[in-house]
CSV table of C-alpha atoms in Angstrom, one decimal:
chain,number,residue,atom,x,y,z
A,22,MET,CA,118.5,186.9,48.6
A,23,GLN,CA,117.9,190.0,46.8
A,24,HIS,CA,116.6,191.4,50.6
A,25,ALA,CA,119.8,189.9,52.3
A,26,ARG,CA,121.9,191.9,49.2
A,27,THR,CA,120.5,195.1,49.9
A,28,LEU,CA,121.0,195.1,53.8
A,29,PHE,CA,124.2,193.7,53.9
A,30,SER,CA,125.6,196.4,50.4
A,31,ARG,CA,125.1,198.7,53.2
A,32,LEU,CA,127.6,197.6,55.7
A,33,PRO,CA,131.2,197.2,53.7
A,34,SER,CA,132.3,197.8,57.3
A,35,HIS,CA,131.4,194.4,58.8
A,36,ALA,CA,132.9,192.5,55.6
A,37,ALA,CA,136.2,191.7,57.7
A,38,ALA,CA,134.6,190.8,60.5
A,39,PHE,CA,131.9,188.6,58.9
A,40,ALA,CA,134.9,187.1,56.3
A,41,ALA,CA,137.1,186.1,59.3
A,42,GLY,CA,134.1,184.6,61.1
A,43,THR,CA,132.9,182.1,58.2
A,44,ALA,CA,136.9,181.4,58.1
A,45,VAL,CA,136.4,179.9,61.8
A,46,GLY,CA,132.9,178.4,61.2
A,47,ALA,CA,134.4,176.0,57.9
A,48,ALA,CA,137.4,175.5,60.0
A,49,ALA,CA,135.4,173.8,62.9
A,50,TYR,CA,132.8,172.4,60.0
A,51,ALA,CA,134.9,170.7,58.2
A,52,ALA,CA,137.3,168.7,61.4
A,53,THR,CA,134.2,168.1,62.9
A,54,ARG,CA,133.5,166.2,59.8
A,55,LYS,CA,136.9,164.4,59.6
A,56,THR,CA,136.2,163.2,63.4
A,57,ARG,CA,132.8,162.0,62.7
A,58,ASP,CA,133.7,160.5,59.8
A,59,ASP,CA,137.0,158.9,61.0
A,60,VAL,CA,135.3,157.4,64.4
A,61,PRO,CA,132.7,154.9,64.2
A,62,ALA,CA,129.1,156.2,65.1
A,63,LYS,CA,127.3,153.7,67.3
A,64,ALA,CA,130.9,151.7,69.5
A,65,PRO,CA,129.6,150.9,72.8
A,66,GLY,CA,132.1,151.4,75.4
A,67,ASN,CA,134.1,153.8,73.5
A,68,PRO,CA,135.4,157.7,74.6
A,69,ALA,CA,136.2,158.3,70.7
A,70,ALA,CA,132.4,157.0,69.2
A,71,ALA,CA,131.4,159.5,72.6
A,72,THR,CA,133.0,162.3,71.9
A,73,ALA,CA,132.6,162.2,68.0
A,74,ARG,CA,128.1,162.2,68.8
A,75,ALA,CA,129.5,165.2,71.0
A,76,GLU,CA,130.8,167.1,67.9
A,77,GLU,CA,128.4,166.1,66.3
A,78,LYS,CA,125.4,168.1,68.7
A,79,MET,CA,127.5,170.9,68.4
A,80,ARG,CA,127.3,170.9,64.7
A,81,LYS,CA,123.9,170.5,64.2
A,82,LEU,CA,123.8,173.6,66.5
A,83,GLN,CA,126.0,175.4,64.7
A,84,THR,CA,124.1,174.8,61.7
A,85,SER,CA,120.8,176.0,62.9
A,86,ALA,CA,122.2,179.2,63.8
A,87,GLN,CA,123.8,179.5,60.3
A,88,GLU,CA,122.8,180.7,56.4
A,89,ARG,CA,124.3,182.0,53.5
A,90,VAL,CA,123.9,185.0,52.5
A,91,HIS,CA,125.5,187.2,49.8
A,92,TRP,CA,128.3,189.8,50.2
A,93,ALA,CA,127.8,191.8,47.1
A,94,ALA,CA,131.4,193.8,47.2
A,95,MET,CA,133.1,190.3,46.3
A,96,ASP,CA,129.9,188.5,44.4
A,97,GLN,CA,130.1,185.2,46.5
A,98,GLU,CA,127.7,183.4,48.4
A,99,LEU,CA,129.4,183.2,52.7
A,100,LEU,CA,128.4,181.5,55.4
A,101,GLY,CA,126.9,183.8,58.0
A,102,LEU,CA,124.7,184.2,61.5
A,103,GLN,CA,121.5,183.7,61.4
A,104,PRO,CA,119.6,188.0,61.3
A,105,ARG,CA,118.1,187.3,64.7
A,106,LEU,CA,122.1,187.0,66.0
A,107,TRP,CA,123.4,190.1,65.4
A,108,MET,CA,120.7,192.6,64.0
A,109,GLU,CA,121.0,194.2,67.7
A,110,VAL,CA,124.6,194.9,67.0
A,111,LEU,CA,123.7,197.0,63.4
A,112,ASP,CA,120.4,198.7,64.8
A,113,PRO,CA,121.3,202.1,65.8
A,114,GLN,CA,118.9,201.7,69.0
A,115,HIS,CA,119.7,198.5,69.5
A,116,ARG,CA,116.4,196.9,70.3
A,117,TYR,CA,116.0,193.3,71.4
A,118,ALA,CA,116.4,190.7,68.1
A,119,THR,CA,114.4,188.4,69.0
A,120,LEU,CA,111.6,191.2,68.7
A,121,LEU,CA,113.4,192.6,65.3
A,122,HIS,CA,113.5,189.4,63.6
A,123,HIS,CA,109.6,188.6,63.9
A,124,TYR,CA,109.3,192.6,62.0
A,125,TYR,CA,112.7,190.9,59.4
A,126,ARG,CA,110.7,188.1,58.7
A,127,ARG,CA,108.0,190.7,57.7
A,128,TRP,CA,110.4,192.7,55.5
A,129,GLN,CA,111.8,189.5,53.6
A,130,LEU,CA,108.1,188.8,52.5
A,131,SER,CA,107.3,192.4,51.4
A,132,ASP,CA,108.4,194.0,47.8
A,133,THR,CA,110.1,196.9,49.4
A,134,ARG,CA,114.0,198.7,47.9
A,135,ALA,CA,114.5,200.0,51.7
A,136,ASP,CA,117.0,198.3,54.0
A,137,PHE,CA,115.1,197.2,56.5
A,138,PHE,CA,115.7,199.3,59.3
A,139,ASN,CA,114.9,202.3,57.3
A,140,TRP,CA,111.4,200.1,56.2
A,141,LEU,CA,111.1,199.7,60.1
A,142,ASP,CA,110.9,202.6,60.9
A,143,ASN,CA,110.1,205.0,58.2
A,144,GLY,CA,108.7,203.1,55.8
A,145,GLN,CA,105.5,200.3,55.4
A,146,GLY,CA,107.5,198.9,58.7
A,147,SER,CA,106.4,201.7,61.3
A,148,LEU,CA,102.7,200.7,60.0
A,149,ILE,CA,103.2,196.7,61.5
A,150,ASP,CA,102.3,196.3,64.9
A,151,LEU,CA,102.6,192.3,65.4
A,152,PRO,CA,100.1,190.8,68.5
A,153,HIS,CA,103.7,188.1,68.9
A,154,ALA,CA,106.3,191.4,68.8
A,155,PRO,CA,104.4,194.1,69.8
A,156,LYS,CA,105.7,197.4,69.0
A,157,ARG,CA,105.7,199.2,72.4
A,158,LEU,CA,107.8,196.4,73.7
A,159,LEU,CA,110.4,196.5,70.4
A,160,ASP,CA,110.7,200.2,71.6
A,161,GLU,CA,111.2,199.1,75.7
A,162,TRP,CA,113.8,196.4,75.2
A,163,VAL,CA,116.8,197.8,74.2
A,164,VAL,CA,120.0,197.0,74.7
A,165,VAL,CA,122.6,199.1,77.2
A,166,TYR,CA,126.0,199.6,76.2
A,167,LEU,CA,128.1,200.7,79.1
A,168,ARG,CA,131.1,202.9,78.5
A,169,ARG,CA,134.1,202.1,80.5
A,170,GLU,CA,133.6,205.3,83.3
A,171,GLU,CA,130.0,203.7,83.4
A,172,GLN,CA,130.7,200.4,83.8
A,173,GLN,CA,132.0,201.1,87.8
A,174,TYR,CA,128.4,201.8,89.0
A,175,PHE,CA,127.6,198.3,88.0
A,176,ALA,CA,130.6,196.7,89.7
A,177,VAL,CA,129.5,194.3,92.4
A,178,ARG,CA,132.1,192.9,95.1
A,179,ILE,CA,131.9,190.5,97.6
A,180,GLU,CA,131.8,191.5,101.5
A,181,PRO,CA,134.6,188.5,102.5
A,182,GLU,CA,133.1,188.5,106.6
A,183,THR,CA,129.7,188.8,105.9
A,184,GLY,CA,129.2,187.6,102.0
A,185,ARG,CA,126.7,190.6,101.4
A,186,PHE,CA,126.8,191.8,98.4
A,187,LEU,CA,128.1,196.0,97.8
A,188,TRP,CA,128.0,198.0,95.2
A,189,GLU,CA,131.9,198.5,94.5
A,190,VAL,CA,132.3,202.0,93.9
A,191,ASP,CA,130.7,203.3,97.2
A,192,GLY,CA,129.8,200.3,99.2
A,193,SER,CA,126.4,200.2,99.7
A,194,PRO,CA,124.4,197.2,100.1
A,195,VAL,CA,122.6,195.1,96.9
A,196,THR,CA,119.1,196.1,97.5
A,197,LEU,CA,116.1,193.4,95.6
A,198,PRO,CA,114.1,194.1,94.1
A,199,SER,CA,115.8,197.5,93.3
A,200,PRO,CA,114.4,200.9,94.5
A,201,PRO,CA,113.2,203.0,91.7
A,202,LEU,CA,115.0,205.0,89.8
A,203,LEU,CA,114.0,208.6,92.0
A,204,CYS,CA,116.2,211.5,92.5
A,205,ARG,CA,115.5,211.9,95.9
A,206,GLU,CA,117.3,213.9,98.7
A,207,ASP,CA,119.2,211.6,100.4
A,208,ALA,CA,120.2,209.5,97.0
A,209,SER,CA,124.3,208.7,96.4
A,210,SER,CA,126.2,209.5,93.4
A,211,ARG,CA,125.4,206.2,92.3
A,212,GLU,CA,122.1,206.6,92.7
A,213,LEU,CA,121.8,209.7,90.6
A,214,ALA,CA,124.4,208.4,87.9
A,215,VAL,CA,122.7,205.5,87.1
A,216,ALA,CA,118.9,207.3,87.6
A,217,ALA,CA,120.8,209.4,84.7
A,218,LEU,CA,121.9,206.7,82.6
A,219,LEU,CA,118.7,204.4,82.8
A,220,GLY,CA,115.7,206.7,83.2
A,221,PRO,CA,114.7,207.3,79.7
A,222,THR,CA,115.2,203.7,78.8
A,223,LEU,CA,112.7,202.6,81.6
A,224,GLU,CA,110.5,205.9,81.9
A,225,LYS,CA,108.4,204.6,79.1
A,226,ALA,CA,107.6,201.0,80.3
A,227,SER,CA,106.5,202.9,83.9
A,228,ARG,CA,104.2,204.9,81.6
A,229,ARG,CA,102.7,202.2,80.1
A,230,ASP,CA,102.7,199.9,83.2
A,231,THR,CA,100.7,202.6,85.3
A,232,LEU,CA,98.4,203.0,82.0
A,233,LEU,CA,97.9,198.8,82.0
A,234,ALA,CA,96.9,198.8,85.7
A,235,ALA,CA,94.7,201.8,85.3
A,236,ALA,CA,92.7,199.9,82.0
A,237,ARG,CA,92.6,196.6,84.2
A,238,GLU,CA,90.8,198.4,86.8
A,239,GLU,CA,88.6,200.1,84.9
A,240,VAL,CA,87.4,196.6,83.3
A,241,GLU,CA,87.1,195.2,86.2
A,242,ARG,CA,85.2,198.3,88.0
A,243,ARG,CA,83.0,197.6,84.9
A,244,VAL,CA,82.2,193.8,84.9
A,245,GLY,CA,81.7,194.2,88.7
A,246,SER,CA,79.2,196.7,88.6
A,247,ARG,CA,77.1,194.9,85.3
A,248,GLU,CA,77.5,191.3,88.1
A,249,GLU,CA,76.2,193.6,90.2
């Protein structure tokens, strides 16, 4: 709980939204409990019972996504979402929450007084590389948020006559797999904009794939020469 207090005490701007979400969740939970208690649980052929069972399953799913956290400003415990559901939003680099959560669990077990992201990027956490959540993927798997003017480059429309998928901004066909993000001489304005937006993000993955392919070929070559 001390670790949760350290992290949340640095995030006062999220308190209002957090409290609002808590109130909605509490109301939904209370309504579910009332419905479950008023309706027989296993009445055969009873639609109300089927509804109650479905609501019970929903309540279990909600509970599995919640945890109690300490709100330092009010010195109270609140029912909030588990870290794996909100960590990416708070991360300045917007790294993938599923991978971040593994390092968050290690942070909880540590004796540091630093907040999580400072510990991960600058503290002892920067020296840890978990095999089931490697740092190379943590650095590559990021969420890209688009500004309003950037969203037009990814909007797609369907051509009624042919059913083809076309990019809204220039009418060019959507192709799969996507072509490499290279600035060719005949590249359209959309391709140039997408390359500028996503190129830096995918550059690390491209270098990593090249190195892995070279290492794989070297291993296969050595294994083949040993067999000969």
